[in-house]
Amino acid sequence: RLVNNLDMDVFKFETYGKEFIKKQKMSPDAFIQVALQLAFYKCRGRLVSTYESASLRRFQDGRVDNIRSATPEALAFVKSMTDERAAFTDSEKMKRLRDAINAQTDYTIAAITGMGIDNHLLGLLKISKELSMEKPEIFYDETYLSSNHFILSTSQVPTTLEMFCCYGPVVPNGYGACYNPQSDHIIFCVSSFWENTETSSAVFVKALTEGLLEIKDLCNRSGAAATKPVNGSQAASRPHKSGK
């Protein structure tokens, strides 16, 4: 029954891959994470608690922590890309994109170096059980419980091979999103449950494709504006050095 309930959509995004992203001086993983946030916002008009695996292999017996991708900076960016009434300029959108990617990168570094919040809280919960304490109030808090209901569960599995990995959502109304970034394309596997009326893998894939294309167009327009030659009138207004 569980297998039959799994709505899985594997697709190859072929417009660009990690080389284009690197040319923008951006982290491919952070870029894709922000694109996933944009896709979800297009589908539901909000961001939700998001899980991205953070490897802790640098530590003895280390496994994983969580990179929480639904940052305030990501929300600011996706709003600028979707709110037609606000009429953000490309320069403003680009700044918000870079802010979102920088925030994602900073959180990633914190998580993989043992400074993430999730394992810290899990450790406190386990210690309270070992000491036979009453469960601390924070672990009953609605915000804490909501923050651990991961509607968007994501993971990068980069390989040199043309392959994909997949897994199902971790909550009934959630999505699984696994991706393998290649030089000139990105392989995605998006999953959800057929029985849930809030989710649709096909709808999410459509929104993700649209978002990736929109971000590329934004980067290209911003790059073209930055390299646009100065016209004659602008050049004439500049101070001129005589060379003496």
PDB file of C-alpha atoms in Angstrom:
ATOM      1  CA  ARG A   1       0.000   0.000   0.000  1.00  0.00           C
ATOM      2  CA  LEU A   2       2.811   2.424   0.881  1.00  0.00           C
ATOM      3  CA  VAL A   3       4.509   1.827  -2.479  1.00  0.00           C
ATOM      4  CA  ASN A   4       1.270   2.377  -4.375  1.00  0.00           C
ATOM      5  CA  ASN A   5       0.707   5.612  -2.462  1.00  0.00           C
ATOM      6  CA  LEU A   6       4.072   7.074  -3.491  1.00  0.00           C
ATOM      7  CA  ASP A   7       3.830   9.788  -6.157  1.00  0.00           C
ATOM      8  CA  MET A   8       7.383   9.972  -7.516  1.00  0.00           C
ATOM      9  CA  ASP A   9       8.541  12.296 -10.301  1.00  0.00           C
ATOM     10  CA  VAL A  10      12.106  11.961 -11.627  1.00  0.00           C
ATOM     11  CA  PHE A  11      13.192  14.650 -14.053  1.00  0.00           C
ATOM     12  CA  LYS A  12      16.316  16.158 -15.548  1.00  0.00           C
ATOM     13  CA  PHE A  13      16.499  19.940 -15.572  1.00  0.00           C
ATOM     14  CA  GLU A  14      18.617  20.525 -18.675  1.00  0.00           C
ATOM     15  CA  THR A  15      18.716  24.320 -19.052  1.00  0.00           C
ATOM     16  CA  TYR A  16      21.799  24.620 -16.851  1.00  0.00           C
ATOM     17  CA  GLY A  17      23.746  22.914 -14.091  1.00  0.00           C
ATOM     18  CA  LYS A  18      26.310  23.704 -11.447  1.00  0.00           C
ATOM     19  CA  GLU A  19      28.775  25.354 -13.869  1.00  0.00           C
ATOM     20  CA  PHE A  20      26.348  28.190 -14.592  1.00  0.00           C
ATOM     21  CA  ILE A  21      25.722  28.594 -10.868  1.00  0.00           C
ATOM     22  CA  LYS A  22      29.445  28.706 -10.098  1.00  0.00           C
ATOM     23  CA  LYS A  23      29.884  31.434 -12.719  1.00  0.00           C
ATOM     24  CA  GLN A  24      27.496  33.542 -10.634  1.00  0.00           C
ATOM     25  CA  LYS A  25      29.916  33.012  -7.707  1.00  0.00           C
ATOM     26  CA  MET A  26      27.256  31.068  -5.812  1.00  0.00           C
ATOM     27  CA  SER A  27      27.229  27.705  -4.072  1.00  0.00           C
ATOM     28  CA  PRO A  28      25.322  25.176  -6.242  1.00  0.00           C
ATOM     29  CA  ASP A  29      23.780  23.453  -3.211  1.00  0.00           C
ATOM     30  CA  ALA A  30      22.691  26.722  -1.586  1.00  0.00           C
ATOM     31  CA  PHE A  31      21.339  27.928  -4.953  1.00  0.00           C
ATOM     32  CA  ILE A  32      19.235  24.783  -5.406  1.00  0.00           C
ATOM     33  CA  GLN A  33      17.966  24.980  -1.832  1.00  0.00           C
ATOM     34  CA  VAL A  34      16.765  28.540  -2.433  1.00  0.00           C
ATOM     35  CA  ALA A  35      15.129  27.368  -5.678  1.00  0.00           C
ATOM     36  CA  LEU A  36      13.285  24.656  -3.721  1.00  0.00           C
ATOM     37  CA  GLN A  37      12.007  27.318  -1.325  1.00  0.00           C
ATOM     38  CA  LEU A  38      10.787  29.369  -4.286  1.00  0.00           C
ATOM     39  CA  ALA A  39       9.045  26.313  -5.732  1.00  0.00           C
ATOM     40  CA  PHE A  40       7.212  25.579  -2.494  1.00  0.00           C
ATOM     41  CA  TYR A  41       6.208  29.224  -2.104  1.00  0.00           C
ATOM     42  CA  LYS A  42       4.793  29.169  -5.634  1.00  0.00           C
ATOM     43  CA  CYS A  43       2.728  26.118  -4.696  1.00  0.00           C
ATOM     44  CA  ARG A  44       1.494  27.143  -1.247  1.00  0.00           C
ATOM     45  CA  GLY A  45       2.204  30.851  -0.720  1.00  0.00           C
ATOM     46  CA  ARG A  46       4.320  30.234   2.377  1.00  0.00           C
ATOM     47  CA  LEU A  47       7.526  28.579   3.541  1.00  0.00           C
ATOM     48  CA  VAL A  48       7.593  25.558   5.821  1.00  0.00           C
ATOM     49  CA  SER A  49      10.010  23.727   8.059  1.00  0.00           C
ATOM     50  CA  THR A  50      12.662  22.256   5.770  1.00  0.00           C
ATOM     51  CA  TYR A  51      15.228  19.540   6.379  1.00  0.00           C
ATOM     52  CA  GLU A  52      18.503  19.179   4.479  1.00  0.00           C
ATOM     53  CA  SER A  53      20.966  16.537   5.603  1.00  0.00           C
ATOM     54  CA  ALA A  54      24.242  17.912   6.981  1.00  0.00           C
ATOM     55  CA  SER A  55      27.047  15.366   7.196  1.00  0.00           C
ATOM     56  CA  LEU A  56      28.961  15.192  10.483  1.00  0.00           C
ATOM     57  CA  ARG A  57      31.541  12.683   9.237  1.00  0.00           C
ATOM     58  CA  ARG A  58      34.388  14.931  10.380  1.00  0.00           C
ATOM     59  CA  PHE A  59      33.496  13.925  13.947  1.00  0.00           C
ATOM     60  CA  GLN A  60      34.055  10.484  15.439  1.00  0.00           C
ATOM     61  CA  ASP A  61      30.789   8.520  15.230  1.00  0.00           C
ATOM     62  CA  GLY A  62      29.251  11.578  13.568  1.00  0.00           C
ATOM     63  CA  ARG A  63      26.163  11.048  11.435  1.00  0.00           C
ATOM     64  CA  VAL A  64      23.986  13.992  10.380  1.00  0.00           C
ATOM     65  CA  ASP A  65      22.453  17.221  11.594  1.00  0.00           C
ATOM     66  CA  ASN A  66      19.909  19.452   9.897  1.00  0.00           C
ATOM     67  CA  ILE A  67      20.352  22.480   7.668  1.00  0.00           C
ATOM     68  CA  ARG A  68      17.171  24.538   8.026  1.00  0.00           C
ATOM     69  CA  SER A  69      16.705  26.118   4.613  1.00  0.00           C
ATOM     70  CA  ALA A  70      13.538  28.139   5.258  1.00  0.00           C
ATOM     71  CA  THR A  71      15.457  31.224   6.370  1.00  0.00           C
ATOM     72  CA  PRO A  72      14.114  34.793   6.689  1.00  0.00           C
ATOM     73  CA  GLU A  73      16.429  35.700   3.807  1.00  0.00           C
ATOM     74  CA  ALA A  74      14.925  32.982   1.612  1.00  0.00           C
ATOM     75  CA  LEU A  75      11.433  34.256   2.436  1.00  0.00           C
ATOM     76  CA  ALA A  76      12.432  37.806   1.488  1.00  0.00           C
ATOM     77  CA  PHE A  77      13.777  36.562  -1.842  1.00  0.00           C
ATOM     78  CA  VAL A  78      10.809  34.404  -2.818  1.00  0.00           C
ATOM     79  CA  LYS A  79       8.437  37.239  -1.975  1.00  0.00           C
ATOM     80  CA  SER A  80      10.373  39.568  -4.269  1.00  0.00           C
ATOM     81  CA  MET A  81      10.071  37.011  -7.087  1.00  0.00           C
ATOM     82  CA  THR A  82       6.348  36.382  -6.680  1.00  0.00           C
ATOM     83  CA  ASP A  83       4.769  39.625  -5.431  1.00  0.00           C
ATOM     84  CA  GLU A  84       3.856  41.495  -8.618  1.00  0.00           C
ATOM     85  CA  ARG A  85       2.364  44.409  -6.679  1.00  0.00           C
ATOM     86  CA  ALA A  86       5.650  45.222  -4.946  1.00  0.00           C
ATOM     87  CA  ALA A  87       7.492  45.717  -8.253  1.00  0.00           C
ATOM     88  CA  PHE A  88      10.989  44.924  -7.025  1.00  0.00           C
ATOM     89  CA  THR A  89      13.840  45.901  -9.339  1.00  0.00           C
ATOM     90  CA  ASP A  90      16.248  43.276 -10.655  1.00  0.00           C
ATOM     91  CA  SER A  91      18.945  44.811  -8.485  1.00  0.00           C
ATOM     92  CA  GLU A  92      16.797  44.366  -5.372  1.00  0.00           C
ATOM     93  CA  LYS A  93      15.895  40.795  -6.330  1.00  0.00           C
ATOM     94  CA  MET A  94      19.532  39.952  -6.979  1.00  0.00           C
ATOM     95  CA  LYS A  95      20.571  41.325  -3.611  1.00  0.00           C
ATOM     96  CA  ARG A  96      17.906  39.236  -1.898  1.00  0.00           C
ATOM     97  CA  LEU A  97      19.015  36.166  -3.844  1.00  0.00           C
ATOM     98  CA  ARG A  98      22.617  36.619  -2.716  1.00  0.00           C
ATOM     99  CA  ASP A  99      21.477  37.273   0.858  1.00  0.00           C
ATOM    100  CA  ALA A 100      19.447  34.045   0.805  1.00  0.00           C
ATOM    101  CA  ILE A 101      22.334  32.021  -0.619  1.00  0.00           C
ATOM    102  CA  ASN A 102      24.788  33.509   1.883  1.00  0.00           C
ATOM    103  CA  ALA A 103      22.429  32.704   4.771  1.00  0.00           C
ATOM    104  CA  GLN A 104      22.041  29.142   3.492  1.00  0.00           C
ATOM    105  CA  THR A 105      25.814  28.770   3.154  1.00  0.00           C
ATOM    106  CA  ASP A 106      26.425  30.133   6.656  1.00  0.00           C
ATOM    107  CA  TYR A 107      23.851  27.756   8.170  1.00  0.00           C
ATOM    108  CA  THR A 108      25.400  24.851   6.261  1.00  0.00           C
ATOM    109  CA  ILE A 109      28.863  25.618   7.648  1.00  0.00           C
ATOM    110  CA  ALA A 110      27.442  25.907  11.163  1.00  0.00           C
ATOM    111  CA  ALA A 111      25.615  22.575  10.873  1.00  0.00           C
ATOM    112  CA  ILE A 112      28.513  20.535   9.464  1.00  0.00           C
ATOM    113  CA  THR A 113      30.904  21.912  12.095  1.00  0.00           C
ATOM    114  CA  GLY A 114      28.695  20.853  14.996  1.00  0.00           C
ATOM    115  CA  MET A 115      27.014  24.191  15.627  1.00  0.00           C
ATOM    116  CA  GLY A 116      23.521  23.251  14.429  1.00  0.00           C
ATOM    117  CA  ILE A 117      20.537  23.567  16.765  1.00  0.00           C
ATOM    118  CA  ASP A 118      18.737  20.273  16.071  1.00  0.00           C
ATOM    119  CA  ASN A 119      21.281  17.828  17.488  1.00  0.00           C
ATOM    120  CA  HIS A 120      21.841  20.147  20.444  1.00  0.00           C
ATOM    121  CA  LEU A 121      18.149  20.034  21.345  1.00  0.00           C
ATOM    122  CA  LEU A 122      18.000  16.288  20.714  1.00  0.00           C
ATOM    123  CA  GLY A 123      20.917  15.836  23.101  1.00  0.00           C
ATOM    124  CA  LEU A 124      19.144  17.839  25.800  1.00  0.00           C
ATOM    125  CA  LEU A 125      16.005  15.738  25.344  1.00  0.00           C
ATOM    126  CA  LYS A 126      17.968  12.483  25.652  1.00  0.00           C
ATOM    127  CA  ILE A 127      19.812  13.745  28.737  1.00  0.00           C
ATOM    128  CA  SER A 128      16.511  14.644  30.421  1.00  0.00           C
ATOM    129  CA  LYS A 129      15.326  11.058  29.849  1.00  0.00           C
ATOM    130  CA  GLU A 130      18.568   9.558  31.157  1.00  0.00           C
ATOM    131  CA  LEU A 131      18.241  11.671  34.312  1.00  0.00           C
ATOM    132  CA  SER A 132      14.579  10.634  34.697  1.00  0.00           C
ATOM    133  CA  MET A 133      13.530  14.275  34.534  1.00  0.00           C
ATOM    134  CA  GLU A 134      10.148  15.509  33.432  1.00  0.00           C
ATOM    135  CA  LYS A 135      10.312  16.419  29.794  1.00  0.00           C
ATOM    136  CA  PRO A 136      11.288  20.127  29.600  1.00  0.00           C
ATOM    137  CA  GLU A 137       8.478  22.451  28.525  1.00  0.00           C
ATOM    138  CA  ILE A 138      10.249  23.467  25.324  1.00  0.00           C
ATOM    139  CA  PHE A 139       9.643  20.002  23.876  1.00  0.00           C
ATOM    140  CA  TYR A 140       5.875  20.447  24.299  1.00  0.00           C
ATOM    141  CA  ASP A 141       5.889  23.888  22.743  1.00  0.00           C
ATOM    142  CA  GLU A 142       3.776  24.226  19.610  1.00  0.00           C
ATOM    143  CA  THR A 143       6.541  26.098  17.796  1.00  0.00           C
ATOM    144  CA  TYR A 144       9.061  23.354  18.563  1.00  0.00           C
ATOM    145  CA  LEU A 145       6.673  20.633  17.411  1.00  0.00           C
ATOM    146  CA  SER A 146       5.828  22.535  14.231  1.00  0.00           C
ATOM    147  CA  SER A 147       9.494  23.172  13.479  1.00  0.00           C
ATOM    148  CA  ASN A 148      10.101  19.422  13.517  1.00  0.00           C
ATOM    149  CA  HIS A 149       7.246  18.615  11.157  1.00  0.00           C
ATOM    150  CA  PHE A 150       9.379  18.648   8.018  1.00  0.00           C
ATOM    151  CA  ILE A 151       7.003  19.233   5.130  1.00  0.00           C
ATOM    152  CA  LEU A 152       9.979  19.638   2.810  1.00  0.00           C
ATOM    153  CA  SER A 153      12.686  16.990   3.259  1.00  0.00           C
ATOM    154  CA  THR A 154      15.663  17.487   0.959  1.00  0.00           C
ATOM    155  CA  SER A 155      19.083  16.051   0.269  1.00  0.00           C
ATOM    156  CA  GLN A 156      21.891  16.609  -2.201  1.00  0.00           C
ATOM    157  CA  VAL A 157      23.484  13.391  -3.487  1.00  0.00           C
ATOM    158  CA  PRO A 158      26.245  14.573  -5.832  1.00  0.00           C
ATOM    159  CA  THR A 159      27.930  11.924  -7.968  1.00  0.00           C
ATOM    160  CA  THR A 160      29.946  11.814 -11.173  1.00  0.00           C
ATOM    161  CA  LEU A 161      27.422   9.339 -12.556  1.00  0.00           C
ATOM    162  CA  GLU A 162      24.129   9.935 -14.349  1.00  0.00           C
ATOM    163  CA  MET A 163      21.976   8.610 -11.517  1.00  0.00           C
ATOM    164  CA  PHE A 164      19.403   9.625  -8.955  1.00  0.00           C
ATOM    165  CA  CYS A 165      18.474   8.660  -5.413  1.00  0.00           C
ATOM    166  CA  CYS A 166      14.986   8.838  -4.010  1.00  0.00           C
ATOM    167  CA  TYR A 167      12.997   8.597  -0.807  1.00  0.00           C
ATOM    168  CA  GLY A 168       9.478   9.385   0.269  1.00  0.00           C
ATOM    169  CA  PRO A 169       8.146  12.331   2.285  1.00  0.00           C
ATOM    170  CA  VAL A 170       8.682  12.151   6.044  1.00  0.00           C
ATOM    171  CA  VAL A 171       5.202  13.498   6.880  1.00  0.00           C
ATOM    172  CA  PRO A 172       1.828  12.776   5.220  1.00  0.00           C
ATOM    173  CA  ASN A 173       1.475  16.279   3.723  1.00  0.00           C
ATOM    174  CA  GLY A 174       5.116  16.614   2.736  1.00  0.00           C
ATOM    175  CA  TYR A 175       7.535  16.353  -0.147  1.00  0.00           C
ATOM    176  CA  GLY A 176      10.809  14.532  -0.574  1.00  0.00           C
ATOM    177  CA  ALA A 177      13.289  16.284  -2.870  1.00  0.00           C
ATOM    178  CA  CYS A 178      16.603  14.668  -3.719  1.00  0.00           C
ATOM    179  CA  TYR A 179      18.947  16.131  -6.341  1.00  0.00           C
ATOM    180  CA  ASN A 180      22.198  15.394  -8.126  1.00  0.00           C
ATOM    181  CA  PRO A 181      23.783  18.519  -9.657  1.00  0.00           C
ATOM    182  CA  GLN A 182      25.871  17.890 -12.785  1.00  0.00           C
ATOM    183  CA  SER A 183      27.951  20.304 -14.872  1.00  0.00           C
ATOM    184  CA  ASP A 184      25.210  21.241 -17.348  1.00  0.00           C
ATOM    185  CA  HIS A 185      22.051  19.781 -15.808  1.00  0.00           C
ATOM    186  CA  ILE A 186      20.465  18.807 -12.490  1.00  0.00           C
ATOM    187  CA  ILE A 187      18.701  15.511 -11.799  1.00  0.00           C
ATOM    188  CA  PHE A 188      15.799  15.756  -9.364  1.00  0.00           C
ATOM    189  CA  CYS A 189      13.562  13.192  -7.735  1.00  0.00           C
ATOM    190  CA  VAL A 190      10.455  14.676  -6.107  1.00  0.00           C
ATOM    191  CA  SER A 191       8.055  12.546  -4.094  1.00  0.00           C
ATOM    192  CA  SER A 192       4.745  12.983  -2.299  1.00  0.00           C
ATOM    193  CA  PHE A 193       1.750  10.822  -1.406  1.00  0.00           C
ATOM    194  CA  TRP A 194      -1.156  10.303  -3.790  1.00  0.00           C
ATOM    195  CA  GLU A 195      -3.616  10.129  -0.891  1.00  0.00           C
ATOM    196  CA  ASN A 196      -2.797  13.634   0.320  1.00  0.00           C
ATOM    197  CA  THR A 197      -4.797  16.362  -1.390  1.00  0.00           C
ATOM    198  CA  GLU A 198      -2.364  19.133  -0.383  1.00  0.00           C
ATOM    199  CA  THR A 199       0.555  17.802  -2.412  1.00  0.00           C
ATOM    200  CA  SER A 200       1.337  16.890  -6.010  1.00  0.00           C
ATOM    201  CA  SER A 201       4.775  15.950  -7.290  1.00  0.00           C
ATOM    202  CA  ALA A 202       3.901  17.139 -10.807  1.00  0.00           C
ATOM    203  CA  VAL A 203       2.774  20.545  -9.530  1.00  0.00           C
ATOM    204  CA  PHE A 204       5.928  20.911  -7.443  1.00  0.00           C
ATOM    205  CA  VAL A 205       8.153  19.933 -10.385  1.00  0.00           C
ATOM    206  CA  LYS A 206       6.413  22.512 -12.583  1.00  0.00           C
ATOM    207  CA  ALA A 207       6.952  25.225  -9.952  1.00  0.00           C
ATOM    208  CA  LEU A 208      10.580  24.165  -9.463  1.00  0.00           C
ATOM    209  CA  THR A 209      11.268  24.321 -13.202  1.00  0.00           C
ATOM    210  CA  GLU A 210       9.661  27.758 -13.446  1.00  0.00           C
ATOM    211  CA  GLY A 211      11.662  28.999 -10.468  1.00  0.00           C
ATOM    212  CA  LEU A 212      14.991  27.731 -11.793  1.00  0.00           C
ATOM    213  CA  LEU A 213      14.344  29.421 -15.144  1.00  0.00           C
ATOM    214  CA  GLU A 214      13.284  32.677 -13.484  1.00  0.00           C
ATOM    215  CA  ILE A 215      16.417  32.760 -11.334  1.00  0.00           C
ATOM    216  CA  LYS A 216      18.592  32.129 -14.401  1.00  0.00           C
ATOM    217  CA  ASP A 217      16.898  34.975 -16.272  1.00  0.00           C
ATOM    218  CA  LEU A 218      17.419  37.249 -13.263  1.00  0.00           C
ATOM    219  CA  CYS A 219      21.122  36.382 -13.114  1.00  0.00           C
ATOM    220  CA  ASN A 220      21.521  36.936 -16.854  1.00  0.00           C
ATOM    221  CA  ARG A 221      19.744  40.294 -16.788  1.00  0.00           C
ATOM    222  CA  SER A 222      21.776  41.432 -13.794  1.00  0.00           C
ATOM    223  CA  GLY A 223      24.996  40.297 -15.438  1.00  0.00           C
ATOM    224  CA  ALA A 224      24.131  42.114 -18.652  1.00  0.00           C
ATOM    225  CA  ALA A 225      23.306  45.302 -16.742  1.00  0.00           C
ATOM    226  CA  ALA A 226      26.617  45.136 -14.881  1.00  0.00           C
ATOM    227  CA  THR A 227      28.616  44.849 -18.110  1.00  0.00           C
ATOM    228  CA  LYS A 228      26.572  47.346 -20.130  1.00  0.00           C
ATOM    229  CA  PRO A 229      28.912  49.923 -21.759  1.00  0.00           C
ATOM    230  CA  VAL A 230      28.636  53.547 -20.696  1.00  0.00           C
ATOM    231  CA  ASN A 231      26.908  55.686 -23.340  1.00  0.00           C
ATOM    232  CA  GLY A 232      28.345  58.897 -24.726  1.00  0.00           C
ATOM    233  CA  SER A 233      26.367  61.309 -22.560  1.00  0.00           C
ATOM    234  CA  GLN A 234      27.345  59.452 -19.387  1.00  0.00           C
ATOM    235  CA  ALA A 235      30.986  59.383 -20.423  1.00  0.00           C
ATOM    236  CA  ALA A 236      30.952  63.113 -21.191  1.00  0.00           C
ATOM    237  CA  SER A 237      29.650  63.925 -17.721  1.00  0.00           C
ATOM    238  CA  ARG A 238      32.539  62.174 -16.022  1.00  0.00           C
ATOM    239  CA  PRO A 239      35.569  64.223 -14.870  1.00  0.00           C
ATOM    240  CA  HIS A 240      38.466  63.943 -17.305  1.00  0.00           C
ATOM    241  CA  LYS A 241      42.079  63.759 -16.252  1.00  0.00           C
ATOM    242  CA  SER A 242      44.461  65.717 -18.438  1.00  0.00           C
ATOM    243  CA  GLY A 243      47.334  63.337 -17.841  1.00  0.00           C
ATOM    244  CA  LYS A 244      49.653  66.181 -16.862  1.00  0.00           C
TER     245      LYS A 244
END
